[in-house]
XYZ file of C-alpha atoms in Angstrom:
351
model
C 40.640 16.985 107.665
C 43.762 15.370 106.639
C 43.902 11.669 105.655
C 46.929 9.912 106.173
C 48.430 7.491 103.658
C 47.351 4.471 105.867
C 43.865 5.706 105.790
C 43.966 6.157 102.022
C 45.095 2.692 101.464
C 42.191 1.434 103.790
C 39.482 3.568 102.136
C 40.765 2.572 98.521
C 40.839 -1.234 99.405
C 37.238 -0.646 100.914
C 36.227 0.956 97.783
C 37.621 -1.821 95.694
C 35.855 -4.455 97.752
C 32.589 -2.408 97.460
C 32.864 -2.141 93.596
C 33.647 -5.907 93.513
C 30.458 -6.770 95.544
C 28.328 -4.516 93.305
C 29.911 -5.912 90.048
C 29.094 -9.442 91.407
C 25.725 -8.763 92.359
C 24.974 -6.780 89.150
C 26.020 -10.116 87.350
C 24.049 -12.323 89.488
C 21.049 -10.213 88.928
C 21.466 -9.978 85.202
C 21.680 -13.839 84.967
C 18.076 -14.047 87.126
C 16.758 -11.484 84.575
C 17.742 -13.434 81.539
C 16.614 -16.749 82.696
C 13.025 -15.227 83.581
C 10.308 -16.108 81.320
C 8.977 -12.507 81.456
C 12.217 -11.332 80.015
C 11.830 -13.747 77.009
C 8.282 -12.591 76.281
C 9.614 -8.853 76.418
C 12.100 -9.817 73.882
C 9.658 -11.611 71.845
C 7.570 -8.473 71.484
C 10.523 -6.464 70.561
C 11.656 -8.953 67.805
C 7.876 -8.665 66.151
C 8.190 -4.897 66.419
C 12.009 -5.128 64.585
C 10.484 -7.460 61.977
C 7.521 -5.397 61.232
C 9.988 -2.327 60.923
C 11.812 -4.381 58.317
C 8.783 -5.183 56.287
C 7.093 -1.586 56.506
C 10.039 -0.477 54.623
C 13.064 -2.646 53.956
C 15.136 0.049 52.323
C 14.921 2.339 55.121
C 16.019 -0.503 57.463
C 19.030 -1.245 55.260
C 20.090 2.615 55.663
C 19.292 2.964 59.148
C 20.169 -0.449 60.874
C 22.406 -2.390 58.646
C 24.706 0.181 57.082
C 25.988 1.712 60.055
C 27.341 -1.896 61.382
C 29.832 -1.761 58.433
C 31.987 0.638 60.460
C 32.120 -1.724 63.246
C 33.465 -4.647 61.507
C 36.540 -6.201 63.178
C 38.984 -9.033 61.946
C 39.149 -12.292 63.863
C 41.782 -12.723 65.023
C 43.108 -9.101 65.302
C 46.573 -9.770 64.641
C 47.215 -9.540 60.767
C 49.816 -12.047 60.973
C 47.695 -14.730 61.950
C 45.537 -16.552 59.425
C 42.140 -15.151 58.815
C 39.169 -16.770 60.487
C 36.132 -14.421 60.496
C 35.136 -11.139 60.848
C 32.564 -9.730 63.480
C 30.148 -6.539 63.564
C 29.101 -5.092 66.642
C 25.814 -3.936 67.531
C 26.900 -2.090 70.562
C 30.057 -1.457 72.685
C 29.386 -4.600 74.789
C 31.615 -7.198 73.230
C 28.821 -9.738 73.656
C 26.663 -7.793 71.041
C 27.985 -9.075 67.810
C 27.302 -11.057 64.676
C 30.149 -13.232 63.230
C 30.588 -13.565 59.545
C 32.519 -16.764 58.563
C 32.231 -16.286 54.800
C 35.180 -15.452 52.858
C 38.879 -15.037 53.371
C 39.219 -11.407 54.365
C 37.198 -8.379 55.637
C 36.427 -7.212 52.286
C 34.452 -10.379 51.549
C 32.727 -10.011 54.993
C 31.801 -6.458 54.199
C 30.328 -7.907 50.805
C 27.832 -10.094 52.839
C 26.442 -6.997 54.454
C 26.534 -5.110 51.167
C 24.471 -7.962 49.579
C 21.762 -7.580 52.372
C 21.729 -3.845 51.970
C 21.278 -4.276 48.051
C 18.574 -6.770 48.444
C 16.520 -4.667 51.134
C 16.786 -1.459 49.107
C 15.259 -3.558 46.010
C 12.486 -4.941 48.243
C 8.973 -4.060 48.267
C 7.232 -2.568 51.167
C 5.370 -5.303 52.841
C 2.282 -5.861 55.032
C 2.984 -6.053 58.574
C 2.604 -9.319 60.203
C -0.017 -10.264 63.067
C 0.843 -12.347 66.220
C -0.711 -15.785 66.451
C -1.190 -17.629 69.741
C -1.000 -21.025 68.023
C 2.334 -19.863 66.296
C 3.654 -18.090 69.502
C 3.074 -21.742 71.346
C 4.615 -23.712 68.440
C 7.711 -21.358 68.479
C 8.203 -21.245 72.193
C 7.773 -25.232 72.289
C 10.587 -25.489 69.351
C 12.990 -23.038 71.245
C 12.759 -24.894 74.618
C 13.184 -28.114 72.730
C 16.151 -26.759 70.597
C 17.951 -25.917 73.839
C 18.284 -29.644 74.219
C 20.799 -30.450 71.584
C 19.166 -28.967 68.707
C 22.111 -27.771 66.878
C 23.314 -31.404 66.352
C 19.892 -32.322 64.699
C 19.077 -31.847 61.014
C 17.932 -28.494 60.487
C 14.224 -27.644 61.414
C 13.847 -31.214 62.909
C 12.507 -31.283 66.499
C 13.183 -34.189 69.114
C 10.182 -36.075 68.017
C 11.498 -36.113 64.610
C 8.772 -33.556 63.129
C 9.162 -31.041 60.553
C 7.873 -27.635 61.141
C 4.458 -28.154 59.453
C 3.887 -31.397 61.563
C 4.867 -29.533 64.859
C 2.741 -26.158 63.992
C -0.230 -28.383 63.520
C -0.183 -29.803 66.976
C -0.765 -26.150 68.248
C -3.389 -24.837 65.646
C -5.179 -25.444 62.410
C -7.071 -23.778 59.706
C -10.938 -23.529 59.438
C -10.408 -25.702 56.038
C -8.313 -28.389 57.953
C -10.717 -28.569 60.663
C -13.608 -29.091 58.221
C -11.253 -31.999 56.641
C -11.235 -33.643 60.315
C -14.713 -33.314 60.581
C -15.360 -35.300 57.350
C -12.995 -37.899 58.368
C -14.569 -38.205 61.775
C -18.127 -38.925 60.198
C -16.514 -41.911 58.303
C -15.558 -43.641 61.607
C -17.757 -46.641 62.017
C -19.409 -47.790 65.123
C -16.583 -49.651 66.528
C -14.373 -46.504 66.476
C -12.381 -47.709 63.405
C -11.712 -46.358 59.799
C -9.439 -47.373 56.731
C -6.961 -45.036 55.708
C -4.940 -44.850 52.431
C -1.719 -43.094 51.275
C 0.461 -43.464 48.171
C 4.060 -42.170 47.306
C 5.110 -40.152 44.502
C 8.675 -39.281 44.251
C 9.831 -38.233 47.685
C 6.382 -37.161 48.731
C 3.490 -39.001 50.615
C -0.084 -38.279 49.789
C -3.074 -38.892 52.128
C -6.101 -39.912 50.181
C -9.913 -39.166 51.153
C -12.625 -41.233 49.524
C -16.111 -39.603 49.799
C -19.011 -41.695 50.366
C -20.561 -39.903 47.295
C -17.482 -40.949 45.034
C -14.822 -39.527 43.371
C -11.467 -38.790 45.793
C -9.280 -36.018 47.292
C -5.579 -36.419 48.141
C -2.925 -34.044 49.676
C 0.631 -34.200 50.930
C 1.318 -35.367 54.420
C 4.551 -35.074 56.485
C 6.897 -37.989 55.835
C 6.287 -39.550 59.439
C 2.571 -40.027 58.747
C 3.361 -41.780 55.564
C 5.692 -44.154 56.896
C 3.297 -45.028 59.571
C 0.728 -46.173 57.149
C 3.247 -47.793 54.986
C 4.821 -49.928 57.866
C 1.577 -50.957 59.589
C -0.336 -51.556 56.593
C -0.809 -53.506 53.450
C 0.195 -52.889 49.764
C -2.905 -52.084 47.626
C -3.971 -50.243 44.575
C -5.539 -47.320 46.134
C -9.363 -47.325 45.244
C -10.343 -44.826 42.655
C -6.844 -42.935 42.419
C -5.537 -46.104 40.763
C -1.914 -45.577 42.474
C -0.027 -48.323 44.164
C -0.160 -47.512 47.776
C -1.046 -48.698 51.200
C -4.066 -49.481 53.313
C -4.415 -49.330 56.940
C -7.328 -49.951 59.583
C -6.991 -47.721 62.680
C -8.808 -47.147 65.703
C -9.672 -43.238 66.247
C -9.875 -41.308 68.987
C -11.861 -38.579 67.923
C -11.324 -36.493 71.108
C -7.646 -36.364 70.579
C -7.592 -36.984 66.670
C -5.281 -39.955 67.452
C -4.977 -42.912 64.868
C -3.984 -46.283 66.425
C -2.638 -49.503 65.095
C -1.908 -51.992 67.583
C 0.521 -50.428 70.150
C 1.665 -47.440 67.958
C -0.156 -44.189 67.158
C -0.050 -41.199 65.367
C -1.911 -37.856 65.041
C -4.557 -37.078 62.288
C -2.500 -35.203 59.724
C -4.223 -31.779 59.892
C -3.365 -29.797 56.643
C -0.964 -27.070 57.316
C -1.023 -23.870 55.053
C 2.041 -22.605 53.455
C 4.690 -21.775 56.350
C 8.024 -20.960 57.382
C 10.397 -21.323 60.090
C 13.665 -19.616 61.240
C 15.834 -20.561 64.369
C 19.016 -18.526 65.569
C 20.728 -18.842 68.966
C 23.597 -17.064 70.520
C 24.737 -14.732 73.471
C 23.344 -10.940 73.064
C 23.027 -8.514 76.011
C 19.136 -7.969 77.058
C 19.114 -4.683 75.524
C 20.202 -5.593 72.019
C 19.081 -9.213 72.129
C 16.023 -8.662 69.724
C 17.890 -6.649 67.243
C 20.918 -9.329 67.260
C 18.683 -12.055 66.781
C 16.886 -10.455 63.921
C 19.590 -9.025 62.277
C 21.367 -12.314 62.116
C 18.475 -13.637 60.204
C 18.798 -10.708 57.746
C 22.074 -11.097 57.124
C 22.061 -14.807 57.346
C 25.756 -15.491 57.316
C 27.138 -18.863 56.285
C 23.741 -19.805 54.584
C 24.225 -19.734 50.823
C 20.579 -19.299 49.891
C 19.691 -16.557 52.487
C 16.641 -18.580 53.399
C 16.124 -16.941 56.702
C 16.060 -13.621 55.266
C 13.893 -14.653 52.625
C 11.493 -15.907 54.870
C 11.171 -12.628 56.980
C 10.589 -10.945 53.398
C 8.073 -13.446 52.167
C 5.378 -11.306 50.881
C 2.450 -13.944 51.341
C 2.993 -14.597 54.860
C 0.367 -12.848 57.305
C 0.766 -14.611 60.762
C 3.569 -15.277 62.679
C 4.654 -16.502 66.468
C 7.804 -15.965 68.119
C 9.516 -17.966 70.999
C 12.510 -16.931 73.152
C 14.463 -18.903 75.680
C 17.870 -18.523 77.358
C 20.331 -20.831 78.975
C 23.897 -20.464 80.083
C 25.236 -22.656 77.468
C 23.527 -21.453 74.139
C 22.418 -17.930 75.317
C 19.347 -16.856 73.402
C 17.427 -19.261 71.161
C 14.410 -17.672 69.277
C 12.134 -19.371 66.846
C 9.958 -17.553 64.261
C 7.006 -19.512 62.728
C 5.001 -17.873 60.021
C 1.849 -18.957 58.032
C -0.121 -17.446 55.018
C -3.238 -18.265 56.884
C -4.851 -17.833 60.372
C -4.735 -20.769 62.717
C -7.253 -21.514 65.464
C -6.140 -22.678 68.590
C -6.356 -26.499 69.176
C -7.728 -27.758 72.601
C -4.885 -30.475 73.003
C -1.418 -29.601 72.243
C 2.043 -31.226 72.545
């Protein structure tokens, strides 16, 4: 069969329109996939595997994953006559799969950031794999969702309720030891459902004081928000037995929710949180490379002088972790990594 020029033009236009429709459908389908919580759970699992691969053998991770990235480094802007702004490395051929390195004044200095990470990983010891924790997963997911709403404009690691990571984590889980502390406190609540609490401040930290009936005392550091609550609503005293200037406050205690109330204001009982760490990162990556992109950003930690995110992933004492991932058109992926040195038990009531 002979196809005329007119027919060829018709078929070409039809093919173009078909390709355009397919491209638009594919893009829309991808957006639906990225906004699906099931996709976020998959990425969390992939991030967990990526982090444990790093911890199992940091040196091998440096060779297999980080060293190949050096060959992908590009100058921004590309035109060498324009002032240098940053460098980017690419995890795939998809232009969305990049990590920007804003440090330094040249591509050579950007490469030095990668070399520094490689050198540290090659010197690092092999570490125990982490275990997933449901309370930490819930905590991390809550913060990732919270961070989507202007988190980058707040102080680092502060949530919309003005809490540091420890205070946030303690609303989702607690150690056996922390729950035993609460049980001891609850036994001292009188028949009217009230108890007297004490705090004192030393340097920048607040300390919560326990005064056992048999004598003696215990105290431990607490979140600043709790210390300020007692200081603002209580009276100045010399804390009994401790002999420190501090504050006393009588509170109504809801033992079901572990809530302490003074007048119209309330706060949760400060469950002691074990040593812990938190990482958060956000940005646009493809579905296929999101997990690796998010974790590699923490490892390279560009623009963070102390490389604190990398050190958290390589902290030898942590044993349990949670991961929370969300996605939005404005921020792309947001991922949170919460980790503790002790196991947390789930709490009945969470916020």
